[in-house]
Amino acid sequence: MTLSVRLAHRFQGFALDVAFEAPPGLTVLFGPSGSGKTTVVNAVAGLLRPRAGRVAVGDWLLDDSAARRHLPPHRRRLGYVFQEGRLFPHLSVRQNLLYGRWFAPRRAAGPDMARVVEMLGIGPLLARRPGALSGGERSRVAIGRALLAAPRLILADEPLAALDEARKTEILPYFERLRDEGGVPILYVSHALPEVARLATTVVTLQAGRVTAVGPPGRVLGDAPSLLSARIEAHEGDGLTRLSTPGGAVFAPRLAAPPGTPVRLRVAAGDVILSRDRPRDISALGILQARIAAIDPDDGPDAQVVLAIGPDRVTARIPRRALAGMGLEPGQPVHAILRTVTPA
Ligand SMILES: Nc1ncnc2c1ncn2[C@@H]1O[C@H](COP(=O)(O)OP(=O)(O)OP(=O)(O)O)[C@@H](O)[C@H]1O
């Protein structure tokens, strides 16, 4: 089912005028602070009645200003996943999940509880209260509660923003499963590029209340740099700093911080070369072990290849001709050669 959104609205000093389609899968609304992401989500949720517009999931019409139709939020059949989960503290995990199902229409063919519990790995948590869960576990329960409401659309507004890096890494695979197995379109707000590169099947970029691009992440984000997590290991005698990353060591021009400091490296898609064999005698400052996570063939001369380097995702732009010659496919191991290494 496809979500189609057309909205015009005005606050003092801010005008929203957007139209986009979110096909099945996970659609990320991506844009800087104040660009209108939350306003779009609030309008889709029914919390904001737009001056003009139309919002529909398939042929289920949520808003149509021309027909004066505006379904109230509780009749929209949406599942919400917020920051920190917003679970009921006085109810057990099981009761929180059942509360989600309580909202499902009686005859709705929603997922059953056992399947959701299994998918999210929350079986051992069912008897606990939210206060006794980690942030990542709370997020998983919140996803389960949203799913059990048998929604036609899931709205997730920066659901990982309150989590630290380790918890984000823990929860991302569950969003991937939700995207791949849930069968419900997901509208997901984020301004974290690594999250977008990893989760999105469609990206809608917003700027000052307008849509600037819609499409698959590789195409829309283009050469936007990926971020790679690293840690300073040592400052070497030749003026370079050695850093460790989940894919191996890299060298950068000397950094000011002491050994042990975590840093993020910026990797431009055009600065990555791929090789099946580990290259020797090469002047690059970083050769990393990676796995191919996805390939977006694009229709130009280049393809976008998403690399998994430990928990990080790094996009490489590779000539399609080279890709075909190398016979690369998702899942394969590969060496990523970085032309330059720059701290973010
Ligand atoms: N109820 C409101 N009344 C007046 N102005 C509002 C209201 N809600 C949002 N705005 C304004 O609309 C603009 C877009 O806000 P919105 O929250 O949609 O942005 P956002 O992209 O979600 O930002 P962030 O990433 O910071 O959450 C901002 O300039 C904001 O101040």
CSV table of C-alpha atoms and ligand atoms in Angstrom, one decimal:
chain,number,residue,atom,x,y,z
A,1,MET,CA,0.0,0.0,0.0
A,2,THR,CA,1.2,3.5,-0.8
A,3,LEU,CA,0.9,6.5,1.4
A,4,SER,CA,0.2,9.6,-0.7
A,5,VAL,CA,0.5,13.0,0.9
A,6,ARG,CA,-0.3,16.5,-0.4
A,7,LEU,CA,-0.3,19.3,2.2
A,8,ALA,CA,-0.4,23.0,2.3
A,9,HIS,CA,-0.2,24.7,5.7
A,10,ARG,CA,1.0,28.0,7.1
A,11,PHE,CA,2.4,29.0,10.5
A,12,GLN,CA,3.6,32.5,11.2
A,13,GLY,CA,6.9,32.7,9.3
A,14,PHE,CA,6.7,29.1,7.9
A,15,ALA,CA,4.9,27.8,4.9
A,16,LEU,CA,4.6,24.0,4.2
A,17,ASP,CA,3.8,23.0,0.7
A,18,VAL,CA,4.6,19.3,0.0
A,19,ALA,CA,3.5,16.4,-2.2
A,20,PHE,CA,5.1,13.0,-2.2
A,21,GLU,CA,4.2,9.3,-2.4
A,22,ALA,CA,5.7,6.8,0.1
A,23,PRO,CA,5.6,3.3,-1.5
A,24,PRO,CA,5.6,0.1,0.6
A,25,GLY,CA,8.8,-0.1,2.6
A,26,LEU,CA,10.4,2.5,4.9
A,27,THR,CA,10.2,6.1,3.8
A,28,VAL,CA,12.4,8.5,5.6
A,29,LEU,CA,11.6,12.2,5.9
A,30,PHE,CA,15.0,13.8,5.9
A,31,GLY,CA,15.9,17.4,6.4
A,32,PRO,CA,17.4,20.0,8.7
A,33,SER,CA,15.8,21.2,11.9
A,34,GLY,CA,12.8,23.3,11.2
A,35,SER,CA,12.3,22.0,7.6
A,36,GLY,CA,8.8,20.7,8.4
A,37,LYS,CA,9.3,17.0,9.1
A,38,THR,CA,7.2,16.9,12.3
A,39,THR,CA,4.5,19.1,10.8
A,40,VAL,CA,4.1,16.5,8.0
A,41,VAL,CA,3.9,13.6,10.5
A,42,ASN,CA,1.4,15.5,12.7
A,43,ALA,CA,-0.8,16.2,9.6
A,44,VAL,CA,-0.6,12.5,8.6
A,45,ALA,CA,-1.4,11.5,12.2
A,46,GLY,CA,-4.4,13.8,12.2
A,47,LEU,CA,-3.0,16.0,15.0
A,48,LEU,CA,-2.9,19.0,12.6
A,49,ARG,CA,-5.7,19.8,10.2
A,50,PRO,CA,-4.0,21.2,7.1
A,51,ARG,CA,-5.4,24.3,5.3
A,52,ALA,CA,-5.5,22.3,2.1
A,53,GLY,CA,-4.5,18.8,1.0
A,54,ARG,CA,-5.1,15.1,0.7
A,55,VAL,CA,-3.7,12.2,2.7
A,56,ALA,CA,-4.5,8.6,1.8
A,57,VAL,CA,-3.1,5.1,2.5
A,58,GLY,CA,-4.1,3.1,-0.6
A,59,ASP,CA,-7.8,4.0,-1.0
A,60,TRP,CA,-8.2,4.7,2.7
A,61,LEU,CA,-8.7,8.5,2.8
A,62,LEU,CA,-7.5,10.2,6.0
A,63,ASP,CA,-7.8,13.8,4.9
A,64,ASP,CA,-9.3,15.5,1.9
A,65,SER,CA,-9.9,19.2,2.3
A,66,ALA,CA,-11.9,19.4,-1.0
A,67,ALA,CA,-14.3,16.8,0.4
A,68,ARG,CA,-14.1,18.3,3.9
A,69,ARG,CA,-13.0,14.9,5.2
A,70,HIS,CA,-10.7,14.9,8.3
A,71,LEU,CA,-10.5,11.6,10.2
A,72,PRO,CA,-9.7,12.1,13.9
A,73,PRO,CA,-6.4,10.6,15.0
A,74,HIS,CA,-7.9,7.6,16.8
A,75,ARG,CA,-9.7,6.5,13.7
A,76,ARG,CA,-6.7,6.6,11.4
A,77,ARG,CA,-5.4,3.1,12.1
A,78,LEU,CA,-1.8,4.3,12.6
A,79,GLY,CA,0.9,2.8,14.8
A,80,TYR,CA,3.3,5.3,16.5
A,81,VAL,CA,6.8,4.8,17.6
A,82,PHE,CA,8.2,7.7,19.5
A,83,GLN,CA,11.5,8.5,21.2
A,84,GLU,CA,11.9,6.5,24.4
A,85,GLY,CA,9.0,4.4,23.6
A,86,ARG,CA,6.5,6.2,25.8
A,87,LEU,CA,5.3,3.0,27.4
A,88,PHE,CA,2.9,2.9,30.4
A,89,PRO,CA,5.2,2.6,33.4
A,90,HIS,CA,2.6,0.9,35.7
A,91,LEU,CA,1.8,-1.9,33.2
A,92,SER,CA,4.0,-5.0,32.4
A,93,VAL,CA,5.5,-5.4,28.9
A,94,ARG,CA,2.7,-7.9,28.1
A,95,GLN,CA,0.0,-5.5,29.2
A,96,ASN,CA,1.6,-2.7,27.2
A,97,LEU,CA,1.5,-4.9,24.1
A,98,LEU,CA,-2.1,-5.9,24.8
A,99,TYR,CA,-3.0,-2.3,25.0
A,100,GLY,CA,-1.8,-1.9,21.4
A,101,ARG,CA,-4.0,-4.7,20.3
A,102,TRP,CA,-6.9,-3.2,22.1
A,103,PHE,CA,-6.9,-0.4,19.5
A,104,ALA,CA,-7.1,-2.9,16.6
A,105,PRO,CA,-10.5,-3.1,15.0
A,106,ARG,CA,-12.1,-6.4,16.1
A,107,ARG,CA,-12.0,-8.0,12.7
A,108,ALA,CA,-8.7,-6.6,11.6
A,109,ALA,CA,-6.2,-9.2,10.4
A,110,GLY,CA,-3.3,-8.0,12.5
A,111,PRO,CA,-0.2,-9.9,13.4
A,112,ASP,CA,-0.6,-12.2,16.3
A,113,MET,CA,1.1,-11.6,19.6
A,114,ALA,CA,3.5,-14.6,19.4
A,115,ARG,CA,4.8,-13.6,16.1
A,116,VAL,CA,5.5,-10.0,17.2
A,117,VAL,CA,7.1,-11.2,20.4
A,118,GLU,CA,9.4,-13.5,18.4
A,119,MET,CA,10.2,-11.0,15.7
A,120,LEU,CA,11.3,-8.4,18.3
A,121,GLY,CA,13.0,-10.9,20.7
A,122,ILE,CA,11.0,-9.6,23.7
A,123,GLY,CA,9.8,-13.0,25.1
A,124,PRO,CA,12.0,-12.8,28.2
A,125,LEU,CA,10.8,-9.3,29.0
A,126,LEU,CA,7.0,-9.9,29.1
A,127,ALA,CA,6.6,-9.9,32.8
A,128,ARG,CA,8.8,-6.9,33.5
A,129,ARG,CA,7.7,-3.2,33.8
A,130,PRO,CA,9.3,-0.6,31.5
A,131,GLY,CA,11.3,0.8,34.4
A,132,ALA,CA,13.3,-2.4,34.4
A,133,LEU,CA,14.2,-2.3,30.7
A,134,SER,CA,17.1,-0.7,28.8
A,135,GLY,CA,16.4,2.1,26.3
A,136,GLY,CA,16.8,-0.3,23.4
A,137,GLU,CA,14.4,-2.9,25.0
A,138,ARG,CA,11.8,-0.2,25.6
A,139,SER,CA,12.0,0.8,21.9
A,140,ARG,CA,11.5,-2.8,20.8
A,141,VAL,CA,8.4,-3.1,23.0
A,142,ALA,CA,7.1,0.2,21.6
A,143,ILE,CA,7.5,-1.2,18.1
A,144,GLY,CA,5.6,-4.3,19.2
A,145,ARG,CA,2.8,-2.2,20.6
A,146,ALA,CA,2.5,-0.2,17.4
A,147,LEU,CA,2.4,-3.4,15.3
A,148,LEU,CA,-0.3,-5.1,17.4
A,149,ALA,CA,-2.7,-2.2,16.8
A,150,ALA,CA,-2.9,-3.7,13.2
A,151,PRO,CA,-2.0,-0.4,11.7
A,152,ARG,CA,-2.2,0.5,8.0
A,153,LEU,CA,0.7,2.8,8.4
A,154,ILE,CA,3.5,3.2,11.1
A,155,LEU,CA,4.7,6.6,12.0
A,156,ALA,CA,8.1,6.8,13.7
A,157,ASP,CA,9.3,10.3,14.7
A,158,GLU,CA,13.1,10.1,15.4
A,159,PRO,CA,12.5,6.9,17.4
A,160,LEU,CA,16.3,6.4,18.0
A,161,ALA,CA,17.2,10.0,18.8
A,162,ALA,CA,17.2,9.5,22.6
A,163,LEU,CA,19.4,6.3,22.4
A,164,ASP,CA,23.2,6.2,22.6
A,165,GLU,CA,25.2,4.7,19.8
A,166,ALA,CA,25.3,1.2,21.3
A,167,ARG,CA,21.5,1.1,21.8
A,168,LYS,CA,20.9,2.4,18.2
A,169,THR,CA,23.0,-0.4,16.9
A,170,GLU,CA,20.9,-2.8,18.9
A,171,ILE,CA,17.6,-1.5,17.7
A,172,LEU,CA,18.4,-0.9,14.0
A,173,PRO,CA,18.1,-4.6,13.0
A,174,TYR,CA,14.5,-4.6,14.4
A,175,PHE,CA,13.5,-1.7,12.2
A,176,GLU,CA,15.0,-3.6,9.3
A,177,ARG,CA,12.8,-6.6,10.1
A,178,LEU,CA,9.8,-4.4,10.5
A,179,ARG,CA,10.5,-2.9,7.1
A,180,ASP,CA,11.1,-6.3,5.5
A,181,GLU,CA,8.6,-8.5,7.2
A,182,GLY,CA,6.0,-6.2,8.7
A,183,GLY,CA,4.1,-5.5,5.4
A,184,VAL,CA,3.0,-2.1,6.7
A,185,PRO,CA,4.4,1.1,5.1
A,186,ILE,CA,6.6,3.1,7.6
A,187,LEU,CA,7.0,6.9,7.6
A,188,TYR,CA,10.2,7.6,9.6
A,189,VAL,CA,11.6,11.0,10.5
A,190,SER,CA,15.3,11.2,10.9
A,191,HIS,CA,18.2,13.6,10.4
A,192,ALA,CA,20.9,11.1,11.0
A,193,LEU,CA,22.5,10.1,7.8
A,194,PRO,CA,23.8,6.7,8.8
A,195,GLU,CA,20.3,5.7,9.9
A,196,VAL,CA,18.8,6.9,6.7
A,197,ALA,CA,21.4,5.1,4.5
A,198,ARG,CA,20.7,1.9,6.4
A,199,LEU,CA,16.9,1.9,6.8
A,200,ALA,CA,15.3,3.8,4.0
A,201,THR,CA,13.9,2.3,0.9
A,202,THR,CA,12.6,5.8,-0.1
A,203,VAL,CA,14.0,9.2,1.0
A,204,VAL,CA,11.9,12.4,0.9
A,205,THR,CA,14.2,15.4,1.5
A,206,LEU,CA,12.6,18.5,2.9
A,207,GLN,CA,14.0,22.0,2.9
A,208,ALA,CA,12.2,25.0,4.3
A,209,GLY,CA,8.8,23.4,4.0
A,210,ARG,CA,9.3,22.0,0.5
A,211,VAL,CA,10.2,18.6,-1.0
A,212,THR,CA,13.6,18.9,-2.7
A,213,ALA,CA,13.9,15.2,-3.8
A,214,VAL,CA,12.2,11.8,-3.6
A,215,GLY,CA,13.7,8.5,-4.5
A,216,PRO,CA,15.9,5.6,-3.3
A,217,PRO,CA,18.6,6.7,-0.8
A,218,GLY,CA,21.6,6.2,-3.0
A,219,ARG,CA,20.1,8.5,-5.7
A,220,VAL,CA,18.7,11.1,-3.4
A,221,LEU,CA,21.6,11.4,-1.0
A,222,GLY,CA,24.1,11.2,-3.8
A,223,ASP,CA,27.5,12.0,-2.6
A,224,ALA,CA,26.5,13.0,0.9
A,225,PRO,CA,29.3,11.6,3.0
A,226,SER,CA,28.9,8.5,5.1
A,227,LEU,CA,30.2,8.4,8.7
A,228,LEU,CA,32.5,5.7,10.0
A,229,SER,CA,33.1,5.3,13.7
A,230,ALA,CA,36.8,5.2,14.7
A,231,ARG,CA,39.1,5.5,17.7
A,232,ILE,CA,42.5,7.2,17.9
A,233,GLU,CA,45.2,4.6,18.5
A,234,ALA,CA,48.5,6.4,18.2
A,235,HIS,CA,50.2,9.5,16.8
A,236,GLU,CA,52.9,8.2,14.5
A,237,GLY,CA,56.4,9.8,13.8
A,238,ASP,CA,55.6,10.6,10.2
A,239,GLY,CA,52.9,13.2,11.1
A,240,LEU,CA,49.9,10.7,10.7
A,241,THR,CA,47.5,9.5,13.3
A,242,ARG,CA,46.5,5.8,13.3
A,243,LEU,CA,42.9,5.1,14.0
A,244,SER,CA,41.1,1.8,14.4
A,245,THR,CA,37.7,1.2,12.7
A,246,PRO,CA,35.4,-1.8,12.6
A,247,GLY,CA,37.0,-2.7,9.2
A,248,GLY,CA,40.7,-2.2,10.2
A,249,ALA,CA,43.2,0.5,10.7
A,250,VAL,CA,43.3,3.8,8.7
A,251,PHE,CA,45.7,6.8,8.9
A,252,ALA,CA,44.7,10.5,8.9
A,253,PRO,CA,46.8,13.7,9.0
A,254,ARG,CA,47.7,14.2,12.7
A,255,LEU,CA,44.6,14.8,14.9
A,256,ALA,CA,44.8,16.9,18.1
A,257,ALA,CA,43.0,14.5,20.5
A,258,PRO,CA,44.8,11.9,22.6
A,259,PRO,CA,44.8,8.1,21.9
A,260,GLY,CA,41.6,6.5,23.0
A,261,THR,CA,39.4,9.3,21.8
A,262,PRO,CA,36.4,8.2,19.6
A,263,VAL,CA,36.0,10.1,16.4
A,264,ARG,CA,33.7,9.9,13.4
A,265,LEU,CA,35.3,9.8,9.9
A,266,ARG,CA,33.7,11.3,6.9
A,267,VAL,CA,33.8,9.1,3.8
A,268,ALA,CA,32.7,10.6,0.5
A,269,ALA,CA,31.0,8.1,-1.9
A,270,GLY,CA,33.4,9.1,-4.7
A,271,ASP,CA,36.5,8.5,-2.5
A,272,VAL,CA,36.0,4.8,-2.1
A,273,ILE,CA,37.5,2.2,-4.4
A,274,LEU,CA,36.4,-1.5,-4.1
A,275,SER,CA,38.7,-4.5,-4.6
A,276,ARG,CA,37.9,-8.2,-4.2
A,277,ASP,CA,41.4,-9.1,-3.2
A,278,ARG,CA,43.4,-7.2,-0.6
A,279,PRO,CA,45.5,-4.8,-2.5
A,280,ARG,CA,49.2,-4.6,-1.8
A,281,ASP,CA,51.7,-1.9,-2.5
A,282,ILE,CA,49.1,0.8,-2.8
A,283,SER,CA,49.4,4.4,-1.6
A,284,ALA,CA,46.0,4.7,0.1
A,285,LEU,CA,45.8,5.5,3.8
A,286,GLY,CA,43.0,3.0,4.6
A,287,ILE,CA,42.1,-0.4,3.4
A,288,LEU,CA,39.0,-1.7,5.2
A,289,GLN,CA,37.3,-5.1,5.3
A,290,ALA,CA,33.6,-4.6,4.3
A,291,ARG,CA,30.6,-6.6,3.2
A,292,ILE,CA,28.2,-5.5,0.4
A,293,ALA,CA,24.9,-4.6,2.1
A,294,ALA,CA,23.0,-3.4,-1.0
A,295,ILE,CA,23.5,-2.2,-4.6
A,296,ASP,CA,21.4,0.5,-6.2
A,297,PRO,CA,22.2,0.2,-9.9
A,298,ASP,CA,20.9,3.7,-10.7
A,299,ASP,CA,20.5,4.6,-14.4
A,300,GLY,CA,23.6,6.6,-15.0
A,301,PRO,CA,27.2,5.4,-15.4
A,302,ASP,CA,27.6,4.9,-11.7
A,303,ALA,CA,26.0,2.5,-9.1
A,304,GLN,CA,25.7,3.2,-5.4
A,305,VAL,CA,27.0,0.4,-3.3
A,306,VAL,CA,26.2,0.4,0.4
A,307,LEU,CA,29.0,-1.3,2.4
A,308,ALA,CA,28.6,-2.7,5.9
A,309,ILE,CA,31.7,-2.0,7.9
A,310,GLY,CA,31.0,-3.4,11.3
A,311,PRO,CA,27.7,-1.7,12.4
A,312,ASP,CA,28.3,1.3,10.1
A,313,ARG,CA,27.0,1.8,6.6
A,314,VAL,CA,29.3,3.5,4.0
A,315,THR,CA,28.1,4.4,0.5
A,316,ALA,CA,30.5,4.0,-2.4
A,317,ARG,CA,29.9,5.3,-5.9
A,318,ILE,CA,31.4,2.9,-8.4
A,319,PRO,CA,31.2,2.9,-12.2
A,320,ARG,CA,28.6,0.3,-13.2
A,321,ARG,CA,31.0,-1.1,-15.7
A,322,ALA,CA,33.5,-1.9,-12.9
A,323,LEU,CA,30.8,-3.4,-10.8
A,324,ALA,CA,29.7,-5.8,-13.6
A,325,GLY,CA,33.3,-6.8,-14.3
A,326,MET,CA,33.9,-7.7,-10.6
A,327,GLY,CA,30.7,-9.7,-10.3
A,328,LEU,CA,29.9,-8.1,-7.0
A,329,GLU,CA,26.7,-9.0,-5.2
A,330,PRO,CA,25.0,-8.2,-1.8
A,331,GLY,CA,26.5,-10.3,1.0
A,332,GLN,CA,29.9,-10.6,-0.5
A,333,PRO,CA,33.1,-9.5,1.4
A,334,VAL,CA,35.1,-6.8,-0.3
A,335,HIS,CA,38.0,-4.5,0.5
A,336,ALA,CA,37.2,-0.8,0.6
A,337,ILE,CA,40.1,1.5,-0.2
A,338,LEU,CA,39.7,5.0,1.1
A,339,ARG,CA,41.4,7.7,-1.0
A,340,THR,CA,41.3,10.2,1.9
A,341,VAL,CA,40.4,10.0,5.6
A,342,THR,CA,38.9,13.1,7.2
A,343,PRO,CA,37.4,13.5,10.6
A,344,ALA,CA,33.7,14.6,10.5
B,1,LIG,N1,2.1,24.8,16.2
B,1,LIG,C1,3.0,25.6,15.6
B,1,LIG,N2,2.8,27.0,15.6
B,1,LIG,C2,3.7,27.8,15.0
B,1,LIG,N3,4.8,27.4,14.3
B,1,LIG,C3,5.0,26.1,14.3
B,1,LIG,C4,4.2,25.1,14.9
B,1,LIG,N4,4.7,23.9,14.7
B,1,LIG,C5,5.8,24.1,14.0
B,1,LIG,N5,6.0,25.4,13.7
B,1,LIG,C6,7.1,25.9,13.0
B,1,LIG,O1,7.1,25.3,11.7
B,1,LIG,C7,8.5,25.0,11.3
B,1,LIG,C8,8.7,23.5,11.0
B,1,LIG,O2,8.7,22.8,12.2
B,1,LIG,P1,8.8,21.2,12.3
B,1,LIG,O3,8.7,20.9,13.8
B,1,LIG,O4,7.8,20.6,11.4
B,1,LIG,O5,10.3,21.0,11.8
B,1,LIG,P2,11.2,19.7,11.9
B,1,LIG,O6,11.8,19.5,10.5
B,1,LIG,O7,10.4,18.6,12.4
B,1,LIG,O8,12.3,20.2,12.9
B,1,LIG,P3,13.2,19.3,14.0
B,1,LIG,O9,14.1,18.4,13.2
B,1,LIG,O10,13.9,20.4,14.7
B,1,LIG,O11,12.2,18.5,14.8
B,1,LIG,C9,9.4,25.6,12.4
B,1,LIG,O12,9.8,26.9,11.9
B,1,LIG,C10,8.5,25.6,13.6
B,1,LIG,O13,8.9,26.7,14.4
